[in-house]
CSV table of C-alpha atoms in Angstrom, one decimal:
chain,number,residue,atom,x,y,z
L,989,MET,CA,66.6,73.7,97.9
L,990,SER,CA,68.9,71.5,100.0
L,991,ASN,CA,70.6,68.6,98.2
L,992,THR,CA,73.5,66.4,99.2
L,993,PHE,CA,75.8,68.1,96.7
L,994,ASP,CA,74.8,71.7,97.6
L,995,ASP,CA,76.9,73.8,99.9
L,996,LEU,CA,74.1,75.3,102.0
L,997,ASP,CA,75.9,74.9,105.3
L,998,ASP,CA,79.3,76.2,104.3
L,999,GLY,CA,78.8,79.7,105.7
L,1000,ARG,CA,79.0,81.5,102.3
L,1001,PRO,CA,76.8,84.5,102.0
L,1002,GLU,CA,75.2,83.7,98.6
L,1003,THR,CA,71.8,83.6,97.1
L,1004,PRO,CA,70.5,80.3,95.7
L,1005,ALA,CA,71.1,81.6,92.2
L,1006,GLN,CA,74.7,82.5,93.1
L,1007,ARG,CA,75.2,79.1,94.7
L,1008,ALA,CA,73.8,77.3,91.6
L,1009,ASP,CA,76.2,79.4,89.4
L,1010,ARG,CA,79.2,78.5,91.6
L,1011,ASN,CA,78.2,74.8,91.7
L,1012,TRP,CA,77.7,74.8,87.9
L,1013,ASN,CA,81.2,76.4,87.4
L,1014,GLU,CA,82.8,73.8,89.7
L,1015,ILE,CA,81.1,71.0,87.8
L,1016,LEU,CA,82.3,72.4,84.5
L,1017,GLN,CA,85.9,72.5,85.8
L,1018,GLU,CA,85.7,68.9,87.0
L,1019,LEU,CA,84.2,67.8,83.7
L,1020,ARG,CA,87.0,69.5,81.8
L,1021,VAL,CA,89.6,67.4,83.8
L,1022,LEU,CA,87.6,64.2,83.3
L,1023,GLN,CA,87.1,64.8,79.6
L,1024,THR,CA,90.8,65.5,79.0
L,1025,GLY,CA,91.7,62.2,80.6
L,1026,THR,CA,89.0,60.3,78.8
L,1027,GLN,CA,90.0,61.8,75.4
L,1028,ILE,CA,93.6,60.7,75.9
L,1029,LEU,CA,92.5,57.2,76.8
L,1030,THR,CA,90.1,57.1,73.8
L,1031,GLY,CA,92.9,58.2,71.5
L,1032,PHE,CA,95.2,55.6,72.8
L,1033,LEU,CA,92.6,52.9,72.4
L,1034,LEU,CA,91.6,53.9,68.9
L,1035,ALA,CA,95.3,54.1,67.8
L,1036,LEU,CA,95.8,50.5,68.9
L,1037,ALA,CA,93.6,49.1,66.2
L,1038,PHE,CA,95.9,50.4,63.6
L,1039,GLN,CA,99.1,48.8,65.0
L,1040,PRO,CA,100.5,45.8,63.2
L,1041,SER,CA,100.5,43.7,66.4
L,1042,PHE,CA,96.7,44.2,66.8
L,1043,ALA,CA,96.2,41.3,64.5
L,1044,ASP,CA,97.9,39.1,67.1
L,1045,LEU,CA,95.2,39.6,69.8
L,1046,ASP,CA,93.2,36.5,70.7
L,1047,GLY,CA,89.4,36.5,70.8
L,1048,GLY,CA,89.1,37.4,74.5
L,1049,GLN,CA,91.5,40.3,74.1
L,1050,ARG,CA,89.5,41.6,71.1
L,1051,VAL,CA,86.3,41.4,73.1
L,1052,LEU,CA,87.9,43.3,76.0
L,1053,TYR,CA,89.3,45.9,73.5
L,1054,LEU,CA,85.8,46.5,72.0
L,1055,THR,CA,84.3,46.7,75.5
L,1056,LEU,CA,86.8,49.4,76.3
L,1057,ILE,CA,86.0,51.3,73.2
L,1058,GLY,CA,82.3,51.1,74.2
L,1059,LEU,CA,83.0,52.2,77.7
L,1060,SER,CA,85.2,55.1,76.4
L,1061,ALA,CA,82.4,56.3,74.1
L,1062,LEU,CA,79.8,55.9,76.9
L,1063,SER,CA,81.9,57.8,79.4
L,1064,ALA,CA,82.3,60.7,76.9
L,1065,VAL,CA,78.6,60.8,76.2
L,1066,VAL,CA,77.7,60.8,79.9
L,1067,ALA,CA,80.3,63.5,80.6
L,1068,LEU,CA,79.0,65.6,77.8
L,1069,ALA,CA,75.4,65.2,78.9
L,1070,PRO,CA,75.4,68.2,81.3
L,1071,VAL,CA,76.6,70.5,78.5
L,1072,ALA,CA,73.9,69.2,76.1
L,1073,LEU,CA,71.3,69.7,78.9
L,1074,HIS,CA,72.6,73.2,79.5
L,1075,ARG,CA,72.1,74.1,75.9
L,1076,ALA,CA,68.6,72.6,76.0
L,1077,VAL,CA,67.5,74.6,79.1
L,1078,PHE,CA,69.5,77.7,78.6
L,1079,GLY,CA,67.7,80.8,79.9
L,1080,ARG,CA,64.8,78.7,81.4
L,1081,GLN,CA,65.7,79.5,85.1
L,1082,VAL,CA,66.3,75.9,86.1
L,1083,LYS,CA,70.0,76.1,87.0
L,1084,PRO,CA,69.5,74.4,90.5
L,1085,GLU,CA,67.9,71.4,88.7
L,1086,LEU,CA,70.6,71.5,86.0
L,1087,VAL,CA,73.3,71.4,88.7
L,1088,ARG,CA,71.6,68.4,90.3
L,1089,VAL,CA,71.4,66.5,87.1
L,1090,ALA,CA,75.0,67.5,86.1
L,1091,HIS,CA,76.2,66.3,89.5
L,1092,GLU,CA,74.7,62.9,88.9
L,1093,ALA,CA,76.0,62.7,85.4
L,1094,LEU,CA,79.5,63.6,86.6
L,1095,ARG,CA,79.3,60.8,89.3
L,1096,GLY,CA,78.2,58.4,86.5
L,1097,ALA,CA,81.0,59.5,84.3
L,1098,LEU,CA,83.5,59.0,87.1
L,1099,ALA,CA,82.2,55.4,87.6
L,1100,LEU,CA,82.5,54.7,83.9
L,1101,VAL,CA,86.0,56.1,83.7
L,1102,SER,CA,87.0,54.0,86.7
L,1103,LEU,CA,85.9,50.9,84.9
L,1104,LEU,CA,87.6,52.2,81.8
L,1105,LEU,CA,90.9,52.8,83.6
L,1106,VAL,CA,90.9,49.3,85.2
L,1107,GLY,CA,89.9,47.8,81.9
L,1108,VAL,CA,92.8,49.5,80.0
L,1109,VAL,CA,95.3,48.4,82.6
L,1110,VAL,CA,93.9,44.8,82.4
L,1111,PHE,CA,94.1,44.9,78.6
L,1112,VAL,CA,97.7,46.2,78.5
L,1113,PHE,CA,98.9,43.8,81.2
L,1114,ASP,CA,97.2,40.9,79.4
L,1115,VAL,CA,98.8,41.7,76.0
L,1116,VAL,CA,102.2,42.6,77.4
L,1117,VAL,CA,102.7,40.1,80.3
L,1118,SER,CA,99.9,37.6,81.0
L,1119,LEU,CA,96.3,37.2,82.1
L,1120,GLY,CA,97.4,36.5,85.7
L,1121,ALA,CA,99.4,39.8,85.8
L,1122,ALA,CA,96.4,41.5,84.2
L,1123,VAL,CA,94.0,40.3,86.9
L,1124,THR,CA,96.4,41.3,89.6
L,1125,ALA,CA,97.0,44.8,88.1
L,1126,GLY,CA,93.3,45.3,87.6
L,1127,VAL,CA,92.5,44.3,91.2
L,1128,VAL,CA,95.2,46.6,92.6
L,1129,LEU,CA,94.1,49.5,90.6
L,1130,GLY,CA,90.5,48.9,91.5
L,1131,VAL,CA,91.3,48.9,95.2
L,1132,VAL,CA,93.3,52.2,94.8
L,1133,ILE,CA,90.3,53.8,93.0
L,1134,LEU,CA,87.9,52.6,95.7
L,1135,VAL,CA,90.2,54.0,98.4
L,1136,LEU,CA,90.9,57.3,96.8
L,1137,TRP,CA,87.5,57.9,95.2
L,1138,ILE,CA,85.2,56.4,97.8
L,1139,VAL,CA,86.8,55.7,101.2
L,1140,VAL,CA,88.9,58.9,101.5
L,1141,PRO,CA,85.9,61.2,100.5
L,1142,VAL,CA,83.7,59.4,103.1
L,1143,PHE,CA,86.4,59.9,105.7
L,1144,VAL,CA,86.8,63.6,104.8
L,1145,ARG,CA,83.0,64.2,104.9
L,1146,HIS,CA,82.8,62.4,108.3
L,1147,ARG,CA,85.8,64.4,109.7
L,1148,GLY,CA,84.3,67.7,108.3
L,1149,ARG,CA,81.0,67.0,110.1
L,1150,ARG,CA,82.8,66.2,113.3
L,1151,ASN,CA,84.9,69.3,113.1
L,1152,SER,CA,82.0,71.6,112.4
L,1153,ARG,CA,80.2,70.6,115.6
């Protein structure tokens, strides 16, 4: 089965089952990194509500804060979905399909985490400096994320295809 995430053309002498196992292990490693960062951000956000200065937030800041809590929870759920799916289909001989679904869940979790990161930066800059500084910081971080998470991978894929010819 050839998918966009599968490494069929990488020259590795492996069976489809070995490839699925390798891809699954790589996804699990990436999920561990993602979950650690998300857990730290979630802990930071949850701790804020118990700070004395939290009462000073205006209505817009409270809405942004609650939106960030929702994004944080949603990103954790999406990042954990492959693990829950693995438990549900364990031993059913569907690992290639599990890898495909986990790949998409990981991409979704990365998108949610990128929104969460930008949102946290906007929130902190708004509370500490000003709304204008918050918008600027959010746009700058958004551009950095787009470049590092989308533009650079597209460039690397393109260059890899060109070098393999």
